[in-house]
Every structure is written in structure tokens, then in C-alpha cells.
Amino acid sequence: LVHPPAFARETVVPDHESVARLAQMLASHDRITFFCGGGCAGAERKVVQLAARVKAPIAYTWRGKDYFEHDNPVGVGMTGLLGWGDAYKAMHESDLIVMWGTDFPYFNFLPTKPAIVQIDRRGEVLGRRCRLDLGICGDVGATVDALLGMVEEKKDSDHLDASLKRHAKDVKDMNAYMDGNDKESPIRPEQVTTAVNKYAAPDAVFTVDTGTPCIWSARFLCSTLGRKTLASFNHGSMANAMPMAIGAQKAYPNRQVVALCGDGGLSMLLGDLITIAQYKLPVKLMVYNNDCLDFIQLEMQAAGLIPWGINLDNPSFAAVADAVGIKGFVLDKSSQVDEMVQAFLKYPGAALLDARVDRDAIALPPYHQPGAGRGLLPGDGQADADRGSEAGVEHPGREPKAVQALRA
């Protein structure tokens, strides 16, 4: 452009009365949890500072992971179907939840008993997902700046301490498959994702396909300072990882770009392999090849359906890549994961890693209650009774139905 456009982002300053009321609520509640999203970008260190002051664990969304997973002594992971750690439990044991810069849509995972405050610069999203006791229209940065001058250090850290203790145990349990298991094949997706995390560049850009790659990346890719994760956060579109990687590599030619692709997603856009070869982009494509539309299978199970139409008759993706001028790697043994991932990531040009992963690997949500999933088999009377109630509504002592279904 001859005259490139200039953009300025205005600061939305919250009204003093609302901020003062939030300061009073923070002072009068003992079990506070912060729930933070991508709207905290640029203000995340101040949010952590305030959370430490009021002894509040920080749960975060997938979009918030890039900002709150690293350098955060009060972080307790994510909630939702992709969730991990103590986020779900910390939120449900709170007496006050403060939502910072998030329009988290999965209301099934939001508790209904605590007082809830939401801060967002977009006034139209306040109260859209849950009941609010206070909604504040304002930038996260401007709001937390004002609060830091009003809120005093709390002494009682029981809620925070208990959450951090549970979180440490949950992370240890979650990492049980990081080193694989006693089988050479198929490979655990947790193991190969952990290897990608270990050997990828500290400033790598990761693009993630919609589906189970979202789960593995949310749990096993560490969002260190300098890394960036891109996904179809709003629309959940399939086959997004490879085209996003092409754009990211063109925008950042000197950074490593790694696409975590599902086999279904990659198959939908195989022609873009030629685009990568044509433009000589050193994109790295890691394919979770399990011959299945895995997340569709989970959604069918969650709806009480017997999975059908989800099996894939995949070619050798490595051979397809070789045919168009991209270096193909085949990973089919657990003992070769580290060696193969290193070779794949170090390859000087475009490369594709065809990882034959276990289609039976189950990614459970972060909360479990004994007996969950009862009545989900076809013909079970309880399943028929459940269909008469509104899907996803919380009941005392019961998990959200989406959680129950995935545990069945």
C-alpha cells in the first residue's frame, strides 16, 4: 500500500464505583479464584500480582494459556473439555470467581453457587454465559491497575494452598503417559506431543487442528515465554492447522512453525502440501494418524450415539509428502519417538511426521466423580430419562453431562 493504515487501540477505563465494589468483594471473600482469558494479554503480570495478593489460584482458558502458564506461581491449569490440573475444582470450591478478559462459552463447566464478577472491554459479552453479581466494562489492564491501589494483602491462603497441592498431583497423574508405555505400537499421543514440546524451538509458533490435537496441545505443549499457539478458537473449523502454518511461516520466516494436524484435517487440504513445497516454506507438519475422526467419535458418544462414519482409510502421509517434495518421516514405534521427533524438527526444509498414534487413547475432562457415565448405554432407562431434561444443566452432586458421556 502507498499509505498503509494505522491502527490505535483505545483504553476502556472502568467506572470507579464498580472497581471500588469489586475491591470490597475481594476483601470480604476468603476463597477467591481468578479465571483468565486472552483479553488479559499485556496485563497478565499485573493480574498474577493481584492474584498473589488476594491468595487466589488462577485458572485459565486455552487462549489464556499463552499468558498464564509460564512464570505463574498461582496457576492451576485449564477447565473445560480440554482442561487439566485443578482449575475446575478450584473454581467450584470458590466463594468468588473473577473472570478476566474471557467470554468462555462452555457454561457447563462454570459453577453456579459462587459470586461471579466479569471484567471485559466488550460490554456486550458481560453476563452472556453465566449469572453475574457484578459486570465491569473496561480493559483488564486499567481495571487491575486501579485495584492494586485499593486491595490489601490477605493472610488466609488455605484455598490457594489446597488448590496448588491438588494441582501438583493432577499434573503428575496426567503425565503418566509422557514416556509411553510397554507397547511399541501404537504410540500414545501424549508421548509424541511431549517430545514435540521438548525439542521445538523456544520461540516456536504452533498451529493446532480442531479435534483431539486441541486436547494434546492444551495439556502437553508448554506455553513458555516467546511461544505462540494459533487455533480455530472461535469457530472450531476443521483443517485449520496447515493453512495457519503457511500464513505464520510467511509472516515469521525466521521462526520455527509446527502444525499439529489431525489425519482428517490434513486429508481435507492435501493440495496445500504442494503450496508449501512451491513456496519452499520450512513448515513442520506433525500428523496424529489414528485412522479415525477421533473428536467426532467423542461427540457422538457424548450425545449417546453409537459412533459411525468416523473411520478413515488413510494413505501413507509420509509417502504423499515425499511425492510433492516434502521430507516425510514415519513414526510407528514408541522407542523411536524422541529420535524421530528431533530429526523431524531439525530438518532444514519442509517436513511431515506421520505419527501412528493410538486411536483408543482417551482424553478425560479434569473432574471425576464415582458413578459418572451411568445410563449412557443404548436401552438404559436412565439415558431415556436424561433425554427429557435440558442437556448440560448442572445438578447437585452431578457432573455436566458432557463430562459423564466422555467417561462412559
Tab-separated table of C-alpha atoms in Angstrom:
chain	number	residue	atom	x	y	z
A	1	LEU	CA	0.000	0.000	0.000
A	2	VAL	CA	1.140	3.541	-0.716
A	3	HIS	CA	-0.417	4.746	2.513
A	4	PRO	CA	-0.628	1.779	4.921
A	5	PRO	CA	-3.389	2.130	7.519
A	6	ALA	CA	-2.543	2.944	11.107
A	7	PHE	CA	-4.467	1.431	13.994
A	8	ALA	CA	-4.748	2.683	17.553
A	9	ARG	CA	-6.330	0.659	20.342
A	10	GLU	CA	-8.164	2.842	22.788
A	11	THR	CA	-8.175	2.096	26.507
A	12	VAL	CA	-11.569	1.381	28.040
A	13	VAL	CA	-11.427	2.732	31.598
A	14	PRO	CA	-13.885	1.158	34.073
A	15	ASP	CA	-16.021	3.350	36.276
A	16	HIS	CA	-14.628	3.986	39.750
A	17	GLU	CA	-17.761	2.831	41.577
A	18	SER	CA	-17.662	-0.641	40.028
A	19	VAL	CA	-13.953	-1.058	40.721
A	20	ALA	CA	-14.451	0.029	44.335
A	21	ARG	CA	-17.261	-2.513	44.708
A	22	LEU	CA	-15.008	-5.270	43.344
A	23	ALA	CA	-12.298	-4.246	45.825
A	24	GLN	CA	-14.838	-4.671	48.632
A	25	MET	CA	-15.840	-8.098	47.321
A	26	LEU	CA	-12.206	-9.206	47.183
A	27	ALA	CA	-11.773	-8.079	50.790
A	28	SER	CA	-14.915	-9.832	52.056
A	29	HIS	CA	-14.444	-13.249	50.409
A	30	ASP	CA	-11.969	-15.927	51.504
A	31	ARG	CA	-11.999	-18.456	48.647
A	32	ILE	CA	-11.318	-16.444	45.503
A	33	THR	CA	-10.393	-17.887	42.109
A	34	PHE	CA	-9.403	-15.884	39.023
A	35	PHE	CA	-10.453	-17.208	35.607
A	36	CYS	CA	-8.417	-15.554	32.867
A	37	GLY	CA	-8.598	-15.435	29.084
A	38	GLY	CA	-6.845	-13.923	26.098
A	39	GLY	CA	-8.195	-10.488	26.956
A	40	CYS	CA	-5.512	-10.289	29.646
A	41	ALA	CA	-2.726	-10.033	27.046
A	42	GLY	CA	-0.285	-7.336	28.081
A	43	ALA	CA	-1.628	-7.182	31.626
A	44	GLU	CA	-1.006	-10.772	32.709
A	45	ARG	CA	1.852	-9.963	35.107
A	46	LYS	CA	-0.348	-7.469	36.971
A	47	VAL	CA	-3.190	-9.984	37.170
A	48	VAL	CA	-0.782	-12.539	38.675
A	49	GLN	CA	0.403	-9.890	41.133
A	50	LEU	CA	-3.167	-9.183	42.254
A	51	ALA	CA	-3.987	-12.898	42.494
A	52	ALA	CA	-0.974	-13.491	44.726
A	53	ARG	CA	-2.073	-10.581	46.906
A	54	VAL	CA	-5.585	-11.973	47.478
A	55	LYS	CA	-4.365	-15.608	47.580
A	56	ALA	CA	-6.377	-16.599	44.501
A	57	PRO	CA	-5.414	-19.515	42.227
A	58	ILE	CA	-5.543	-18.642	38.529
A	59	ALA	CA	-7.452	-20.907	36.166
A	60	TYR	CA	-7.317	-20.003	32.502
A	61	THR	CA	-8.818	-20.677	29.097
A	62	TRP	CA	-6.940	-22.173	26.146
A	63	ARG	CA	-6.497	-18.662	24.755
A	64	GLY	CA	-5.181	-17.543	28.124
A	65	LYS	CA	-2.652	-20.389	28.296
A	66	ASP	CA	-0.023	-18.435	26.319
A	67	TYR	CA	-0.063	-15.743	29.002
A	68	PHE	CA	-0.649	-17.598	32.272
A	69	GLU	CA	1.066	-20.983	32.044
A	70	HIS	CA	4.612	-19.662	32.387
A	71	ASP	CA	6.067	-17.646	35.283
A	72	ASN	CA	2.889	-18.055	37.299
A	73	PRO	CA	3.257	-19.396	40.857
A	74	VAL	CA	-0.540	-19.426	41.372
A	75	GLY	CA	-1.561	-21.065	38.067
A	76	VAL	CA	-3.735	-24.198	38.326
A	77	GLY	CA	-4.391	-25.122	34.693
A	78	MET	CA	-7.429	-25.071	32.417
A	79	THR	CA	-11.086	-26.005	32.756
A	80	GLY	CA	-13.439	-27.280	30.050
A	81	LEU	CA	-13.205	-30.405	27.886
A	82	LEU	CA	-9.583	-29.540	27.115
A	83	GLY	CA	-8.922	-28.896	30.779
A	84	TRP	CA	-6.231	-30.189	33.068
A	85	GLY	CA	-4.956	-29.527	36.557
A	86	ASP	CA	-7.050	-28.139	39.385
A	87	ALA	CA	-8.867	-25.357	37.509
A	88	TYR	CA	-12.314	-26.991	37.605
A	89	LYS	CA	-12.060	-27.914	41.282
A	90	ALA	CA	-10.649	-24.529	42.336
A	91	MET	CA	-13.499	-22.705	40.625
A	92	HIS	CA	-16.175	-24.931	42.123
A	93	GLU	CA	-14.782	-24.605	45.649
A	94	SER	CA	-14.666	-20.812	45.474
A	95	ASP	CA	-16.976	-18.310	47.065
A	96	LEU	CA	-15.951	-15.667	44.490
A	97	ILE	CA	-14.876	-16.074	40.865
A	98	VAL	CA	-13.425	-13.150	38.928
A	99	MET	CA	-13.462	-13.624	35.155
A	100	TRP	CA	-10.788	-11.524	33.454
A	101	GLY	CA	-10.931	-10.941	29.701
A	102	THR	CA	-12.791	-14.113	28.800
A	103	ASP	CA	-16.097	-14.919	27.119
A	104	PHE	CA	-15.721	-18.633	27.927
A	105	PRO	CA	-18.685	-20.296	26.165
A	106	TYR	CA	-18.777	-23.693	27.897
A	107	PHE	CA	-21.145	-22.744	30.695
A	108	ASN	CA	-21.459	-26.413	31.768
A	109	PHE	CA	-18.047	-26.037	33.384
A	110	LEU	CA	-18.830	-22.775	35.196
A	111	PRO	CA	-20.083	-23.122	38.773
A	112	THR	CA	-23.402	-21.579	39.765
A	113	LYS	CA	-23.031	-21.146	43.533
A	114	PRO	CA	-20.155	-18.632	43.948
A	115	ALA	CA	-20.468	-14.913	43.433
A	116	ILE	CA	-19.211	-14.113	39.917
A	117	VAL	CA	-17.604	-10.923	38.579
A	118	GLN	CA	-16.720	-10.440	34.915
A	119	ILE	CA	-14.346	-7.799	33.526
A	120	ASP	CA	-14.229	-7.241	29.760
A	121	ARG	CA	-13.693	-4.288	27.441
A	122	ARG	CA	-16.638	-5.534	25.349
A	123	GLY	CA	-19.708	-4.600	27.286
A	124	GLU	CA	-21.940	-6.811	25.140
A	125	VAL	CA	-20.364	-10.036	26.456
A	126	LEU	CA	-20.929	-9.284	30.146
A	127	GLY	CA	-23.307	-11.873	31.561
A	128	ARG	CA	-23.681	-13.682	28.244
A	129	ARG	CA	-22.507	-17.051	29.596
A	130	CYS	CA	-23.474	-17.017	33.248
A	131	ARG	CA	-25.216	-15.110	36.019
A	132	LEU	CA	-23.187	-12.132	37.258
A	133	ASP	CA	-23.105	-10.385	40.601
A	134	LEU	CA	-21.047	-7.613	39.040
A	135	GLY	CA	-20.101	-6.784	35.460
A	136	ILE	CA	-17.353	-4.271	34.710
A	137	CYS	CA	-16.837	-2.815	31.243
A	138	GLY	CA	-13.166	-1.961	31.000
A	139	ASP	CA	-9.727	-3.099	29.921
A	140	VAL	CA	-8.152	-5.733	32.147
A	141	GLY	CA	-5.012	-3.589	32.479
A	142	ALA	CA	-6.861	-0.444	33.524
A	143	THR	CA	-9.033	-2.394	35.967
A	144	VAL	CA	-6.208	-4.264	37.668
A	145	ASP	CA	-4.142	-1.059	37.914
A	146	ALA	CA	-6.962	0.567	39.849
A	147	LEU	CA	-7.451	-2.488	42.085
A	148	LEU	CA	-3.784	-2.766	43.021
A	149	GLY	CA	-4.113	0.606	44.693
A	150	MET	CA	-7.182	-0.482	46.686
A	151	VAL	CA	-6.633	-4.104	47.707
A	152	GLU	CA	-4.548	-5.164	50.700
A	153	GLU	CA	-2.596	-8.411	51.154
A	154	LYS	CA	-4.662	-11.292	52.504
A	155	LYS	CA	-3.325	-13.584	55.216
A	156	ASP	CA	-5.518	-16.654	54.708
A	157	SER	CA	-4.074	-18.829	51.930
A	158	ASP	CA	-5.917	-22.098	52.671
A	159	HIS	CA	-7.865	-22.089	49.398
A	160	LEU	CA	-4.777	-21.324	47.317
A	161	ASP	CA	-2.596	-23.849	49.145
A	162	ALA	CA	-5.159	-26.645	48.758
A	163	SER	CA	-5.594	-25.884	45.072
A	164	LEU	CA	-1.857	-25.862	44.364
A	165	LYS	CA	-1.432	-29.161	46.218
A	166	ARG	CA	-4.202	-30.833	44.201
A	167	HIS	CA	-2.830	-29.299	41.017
A	168	ALA	CA	0.628	-30.790	41.554
A	169	LYS	CA	-0.892	-34.248	41.994
A	170	ASP	CA	-3.156	-33.861	38.960
A	171	VAL	CA	-0.233	-32.838	36.747
A	172	LYS	CA	1.787	-35.825	37.951
A	173	ASP	CA	-1.101	-38.179	37.175
A	174	MET	CA	-1.691	-36.562	33.768
A	175	ASN	CA	1.941	-37.109	32.797
A	176	ALA	CA	1.740	-40.874	33.295
A	177	TYR	CA	1.909	-41.496	29.540
A	178	MET	CA	4.569	-38.905	28.702
A	179	ASP	CA	7.212	-41.608	28.388
A	180	GLY	CA	4.970	-44.029	26.525
A	181	ASN	CA	4.080	-47.481	27.847
A	182	ASP	CA	5.136	-51.079	27.405
A	183	LYS	CA	3.831	-51.250	23.831
A	184	GLU	CA	5.956	-50.304	20.828
A	185	SER	CA	2.885	-49.503	18.750
A	186	PRO	CA	0.536	-47.731	18.558
A	187	ILE	CA	2.129	-44.667	20.111
A	188	ARG	CA	0.482	-42.653	22.844
A	189	PRO	CA	-0.368	-39.139	21.570
A	190	GLU	CA	0.715	-37.748	24.942
A	191	GLN	CA	4.215	-39.112	24.394
A	192	VAL	CA	4.726	-37.683	20.914
A	193	THR	CA	3.262	-34.289	21.902
A	194	THR	CA	5.603	-34.152	24.881
A	195	ALA	CA	8.547	-34.833	22.573
A	196	VAL	CA	7.470	-32.042	20.208
A	197	ASN	CA	7.245	-29.715	23.198
A	198	LYS	CA	10.689	-30.775	24.412
A	199	TYR	CA	12.561	-30.340	21.130
A	200	ALA	CA	10.698	-27.439	19.488
A	201	ALA	CA	12.301	-24.002	19.458
A	202	PRO	CA	11.718	-21.705	22.456
A	203	ASP	CA	10.021	-19.181	20.156
A	204	ALA	CA	8.117	-21.720	18.046
A	205	VAL	CA	4.697	-20.959	16.605
A	206	PHE	CA	2.279	-23.885	16.974
A	207	THR	CA	-0.867	-24.199	14.881
A	208	VAL	CA	-3.405	-26.754	16.069
A	209	ASP	CA	-6.156	-28.584	14.191
A	210	THR	CA	-9.633	-28.691	15.655
A	211	GLY	CA	-10.206	-32.076	17.281
A	212	THR	CA	-8.130	-34.149	19.671
A	213	PRO	CA	-4.922	-32.249	18.701
A	214	CYS	CA	-6.504	-29.418	20.730
A	215	ILE	CA	-6.557	-31.646	23.798
A	216	TRP	CA	-2.995	-32.906	23.452
A	217	SER	CA	-1.602	-29.431	22.764
A	218	ALA	CA	-3.551	-27.829	25.610
A	219	ARG	CA	-2.130	-30.360	28.062
A	220	PHE	CA	1.343	-31.223	26.803
A	221	LEU	CA	2.668	-28.163	24.949
A	222	CYS	CA	4.201	-25.712	27.395
A	223	SER	CA	3.446	-22.085	26.583
A	224	THR	CA	6.823	-20.685	27.508
A	225	LEU	CA	7.582	-17.002	27.058
A	226	GLY	CA	8.133	-16.451	23.330
A	227	ARG	CA	5.975	-19.279	22.032
A	228	LYS	CA	2.612	-18.723	20.365
A	229	THR	CA	-0.340	-21.047	19.769
A	230	LEU	CA	-2.844	-20.470	16.945
A	231	ALA	CA	-6.073	-22.413	16.521
A	232	SER	CA	-9.651	-22.004	15.360
A	233	PHE	CA	-10.645	-20.674	18.772
A	234	ASN	CA	-13.972	-19.127	17.785
A	235	HIS	CA	-15.405	-21.331	15.058
A	236	GLY	CA	-13.817	-24.730	15.661
A	237	SER	CA	-13.199	-25.187	11.929
A	238	MET	CA	-11.547	-28.387	10.782
A	239	ALA	CA	-8.356	-28.447	8.685
A	240	ASN	CA	-7.068	-25.142	10.031
A	241	ALA	CA	-3.566	-26.106	11.232
A	242	MET	CA	-1.788	-26.410	7.871
A	243	PRO	CA	-3.110	-23.170	6.266
A	244	MET	CA	-2.449	-21.297	9.524
A	245	ALA	CA	1.099	-22.647	9.471
A	246	ILE	CA	1.580	-21.396	5.913
A	247	GLY	CA	0.488	-17.906	6.937
A	248	ALA	CA	2.562	-17.944	10.126
A	249	GLN	CA	5.692	-19.052	8.260
A	250	LYS	CA	5.265	-16.298	5.669
A	251	ALA	CA	4.764	-13.734	8.446
A	252	TYR	CA	7.681	-15.045	10.558
A	253	PRO	CA	10.211	-16.583	8.128
A	254	ASN	CA	12.896	-16.894	10.824
A	255	ARG	CA	10.755	-18.715	13.400
A	256	GLN	CA	10.043	-22.416	13.617
A	257	VAL	CA	6.398	-23.152	12.736
A	258	VAL	CA	4.946	-26.508	13.765
A	259	ALA	CA	1.458	-27.609	12.701
A	260	LEU	CA	-0.229	-30.266	14.847
A	261	CYS	CA	-2.605	-31.842	12.334
A	262	GLY	CA	-5.323	-34.431	12.647
A	263	ASP	CA	-5.406	-37.048	9.921
A	264	GLY	CA	-8.907	-35.959	8.942
A	265	GLY	CA	-7.950	-32.297	8.839
A	266	LEU	CA	-4.813	-32.852	6.778
A	267	SER	CA	-6.735	-35.057	4.318
A	268	MET	CA	-9.185	-32.229	3.633
A	269	LEU	CA	-6.427	-29.930	2.341
A	270	LEU	CA	-3.783	-32.216	0.868
A	271	GLY	CA	-3.369	-29.793	-2.019
A	272	ASP	CA	-1.720	-27.288	0.307
A	273	LEU	CA	1.251	-29.640	0.615
A	274	ILE	CA	2.055	-28.516	-2.922
A	275	THR	CA	1.712	-24.893	-1.784
A	276	ILE	CA	4.284	-25.488	0.959
A	277	ALA	CA	6.673	-27.148	-1.483
A	278	GLN	CA	6.096	-24.489	-4.167
A	279	TYR	CA	6.956	-21.615	-1.819
A	280	LYS	CA	9.754	-23.569	-0.114
A	281	LEU	CA	8.336	-22.920	3.353
A	282	PRO	CA	10.170	-24.835	6.112
A	283	VAL	CA	6.892	-25.702	7.844
A	284	LYS	CA	6.858	-28.776	10.081
A	285	LEU	CA	3.650	-30.862	9.877
A	286	MET	CA	3.062	-33.396	12.659
A	287	VAL	CA	0.113	-35.687	11.860
A	288	TYR	CA	-1.775	-37.621	14.547
A	289	ASN	CA	-2.598	-40.607	12.339
A	290	ASN	CA	-5.120	-42.872	14.064
A	291	ASP	CA	-7.361	-43.692	11.062
A	292	CYS	CA	-10.277	-42.007	12.779
A	293	LEU	CA	-12.174	-38.730	13.188
A	294	ASP	CA	-11.431	-39.022	16.879
A	295	PHE	CA	-13.169	-35.948	18.268
A	296	ILE	CA	-16.297	-36.644	16.185
A	297	GLN	CA	-16.323	-40.069	17.816
A	298	LEU	CA	-16.190	-38.436	21.258
A	299	GLU	CA	-19.003	-36.040	20.346
A	300	MET	CA	-21.183	-38.928	19.174
A	301	GLN	CA	-20.555	-40.756	22.423
A	302	ALA	CA	-21.369	-37.592	24.358
A	303	ALA	CA	-24.695	-37.419	22.508
A	304	GLY	CA	-25.468	-41.046	23.393
A	305	LEU	CA	-24.931	-42.282	19.824
A	306	ILE	CA	-23.013	-45.309	18.631
A	307	PRO	CA	-20.098	-43.879	16.570
A	308	TRP	CA	-20.437	-44.405	12.817
A	309	GLY	CA	-18.863	-42.919	9.696
A	310	ILE	CA	-15.727	-41.911	11.578
A	311	ASN	CA	-13.226	-44.462	10.261
A	312	LEU	CA	-10.597	-43.283	7.770
A	313	ASP	CA	-8.684	-45.333	5.193
A	314	ASN	CA	-5.558	-43.190	5.243
A	315	PRO	CA	-2.690	-43.309	2.778
A	316	SER	CA	0.894	-43.094	3.963
A	317	PHE	CA	1.051	-39.355	4.609
A	318	ALA	CA	4.848	-39.555	4.609
A	319	ALA	CA	4.783	-41.053	1.101
A	320	VAL	CA	2.365	-38.359	-0.094
A	321	ALA	CA	4.692	-35.691	1.318
A	322	ASP	CA	7.728	-37.248	-0.381
A	323	ALA	CA	5.835	-37.268	-3.676
A	324	VAL	CA	5.339	-33.483	-3.641
A	325	GLY	CA	8.830	-32.585	-2.440
A	326	ILE	CA	8.365	-32.501	1.345
A	327	LYS	CA	10.523	-34.746	3.516
A	328	GLY	CA	8.365	-37.493	5.019
A	329	PHE	CA	9.074	-39.285	8.310
A	330	VAL	CA	7.189	-42.339	9.600
A	331	LEU	CA	6.908	-42.820	13.362
A	332	ASP	CA	5.417	-46.173	14.319
A	333	LYS	CA	7.379	-47.305	17.378
A	334	SER	CA	7.288	-45.855	20.864
A	335	SER	CA	11.016	-46.358	21.370
A	336	GLN	CA	11.762	-44.103	18.382
A	337	VAL	CA	9.702	-41.096	19.440
A	338	ASP	CA	12.476	-38.846	20.739
A	339	GLU	CA	14.933	-39.695	17.978
A	340	MET	CA	12.376	-39.270	15.181
A	341	VAL	CA	10.887	-36.037	16.547
A	342	GLN	CA	14.349	-34.487	16.827
A	343	ALA	CA	15.223	-35.444	13.250
A	344	PHE	CA	11.868	-34.125	12.015
A	345	LEU	CA	12.205	-30.760	13.759
A	346	LYS	CA	15.852	-30.309	12.781
A	347	TYR	CA	15.261	-30.987	9.094
A	348	PRO	CA	16.268	-27.810	7.200
A	349	GLY	CA	13.202	-27.644	4.937
A	350	ALA	CA	9.539	-28.592	5.000
A	351	ALA	CA	8.890	-31.914	6.731
A	352	LEU	CA	5.942	-34.124	7.665
A	353	LEU	CA	5.920	-36.591	10.554
A	354	ASP	CA	3.353	-39.373	10.092
A	355	ALA	CA	2.842	-40.452	13.727
A	356	ARG	CA	0.815	-43.663	14.077
A	357	VAL	CA	-0.924	-42.935	17.371
A	358	ASP	CA	-3.320	-44.978	19.480
A	359	ARG	CA	-6.930	-44.341	18.442
A	360	ASP	CA	-8.100	-45.683	21.805
A	361	ALA	CA	-6.241	-43.021	23.795
A	362	ILE	CA	-8.894	-41.355	25.954
A	363	ALA	CA	-8.695	-37.708	26.950
A	364	LEU	CA	-10.863	-37.286	30.031
A	365	PRO	CA	-12.011	-33.909	31.332
A	366	PRO	CA	-10.307	-32.777	34.536
A	367	TYR	CA	-13.036	-33.732	37.017
A	368	HIS	CA	-14.216	-37.182	38.019
A	369	GLN	CA	-16.996	-38.382	40.260
A	370	PRO	CA	-17.640	-42.064	41.017
A	371	GLY	CA	-20.587	-43.417	39.048
A	372	ALA	CA	-20.368	-40.797	36.322
A	373	GLY	CA	-21.455	-42.081	32.933
A	374	ARG	CA	-24.178	-44.356	34.339
A	375	GLY	CA	-27.107	-44.766	31.981
A	376	LEU	CA	-25.403	-43.844	28.737
A	377	LEU	CA	-25.626	-47.217	27.002
A	378	PRO	CA	-28.432	-47.687	24.441
A	379	GLY	CA	-31.604	-49.025	26.038
A	380	ASP	CA	-30.705	-47.886	29.551
A	381	GLY	CA	-33.734	-46.324	31.206
A	382	GLN	CA	-31.653	-43.600	32.839
A	383	ALA	CA	-30.398	-42.482	29.429
A	384	ASP	CA	-34.005	-42.132	28.233
A	385	ALA	CA	-34.865	-40.148	31.361
A	386	ASP	CA	-31.875	-37.857	30.842
A	387	ARG	CA	-33.024	-37.031	27.320
A	388	GLY	CA	-36.082	-35.381	28.802
A	389	SER	CA	-34.017	-32.807	30.697
A	390	GLU	CA	-32.018	-29.939	29.308
A	391	ALA	CA	-28.571	-31.087	28.178
A	392	GLY	CA	-25.703	-29.780	30.201
A	393	VAL	CA	-27.644	-28.426	33.171
A	394	GLU	CA	-25.790	-28.813	36.462
A	395	HIS	CA	-27.475	-30.786	39.223
A	396	PRO	CA	-26.298	-31.075	42.824
A	397	GLY	CA	-23.699	-33.806	43.132
A	398	ARG	CA	-23.567	-34.499	39.395
A	399	GLU	CA	-21.046	-33.706	36.698
A	400	PRO	CA	-22.021	-31.907	33.486
A	401	LYS	CA	-23.442	-34.453	31.047
A	402	ALA	CA	-20.674	-33.856	28.533
A	403	VAL	CA	-18.215	-34.978	31.204
A	404	GLN	CA	-20.333	-38.004	32.110
A	405	ALA	CA	-20.553	-39.090	28.492
A	406	LEU	CA	-16.849	-38.893	27.846
A	407	ARG	CA	-16.190	-41.028	30.892
A	408	ALA	CA	-18.585	-43.746	29.774
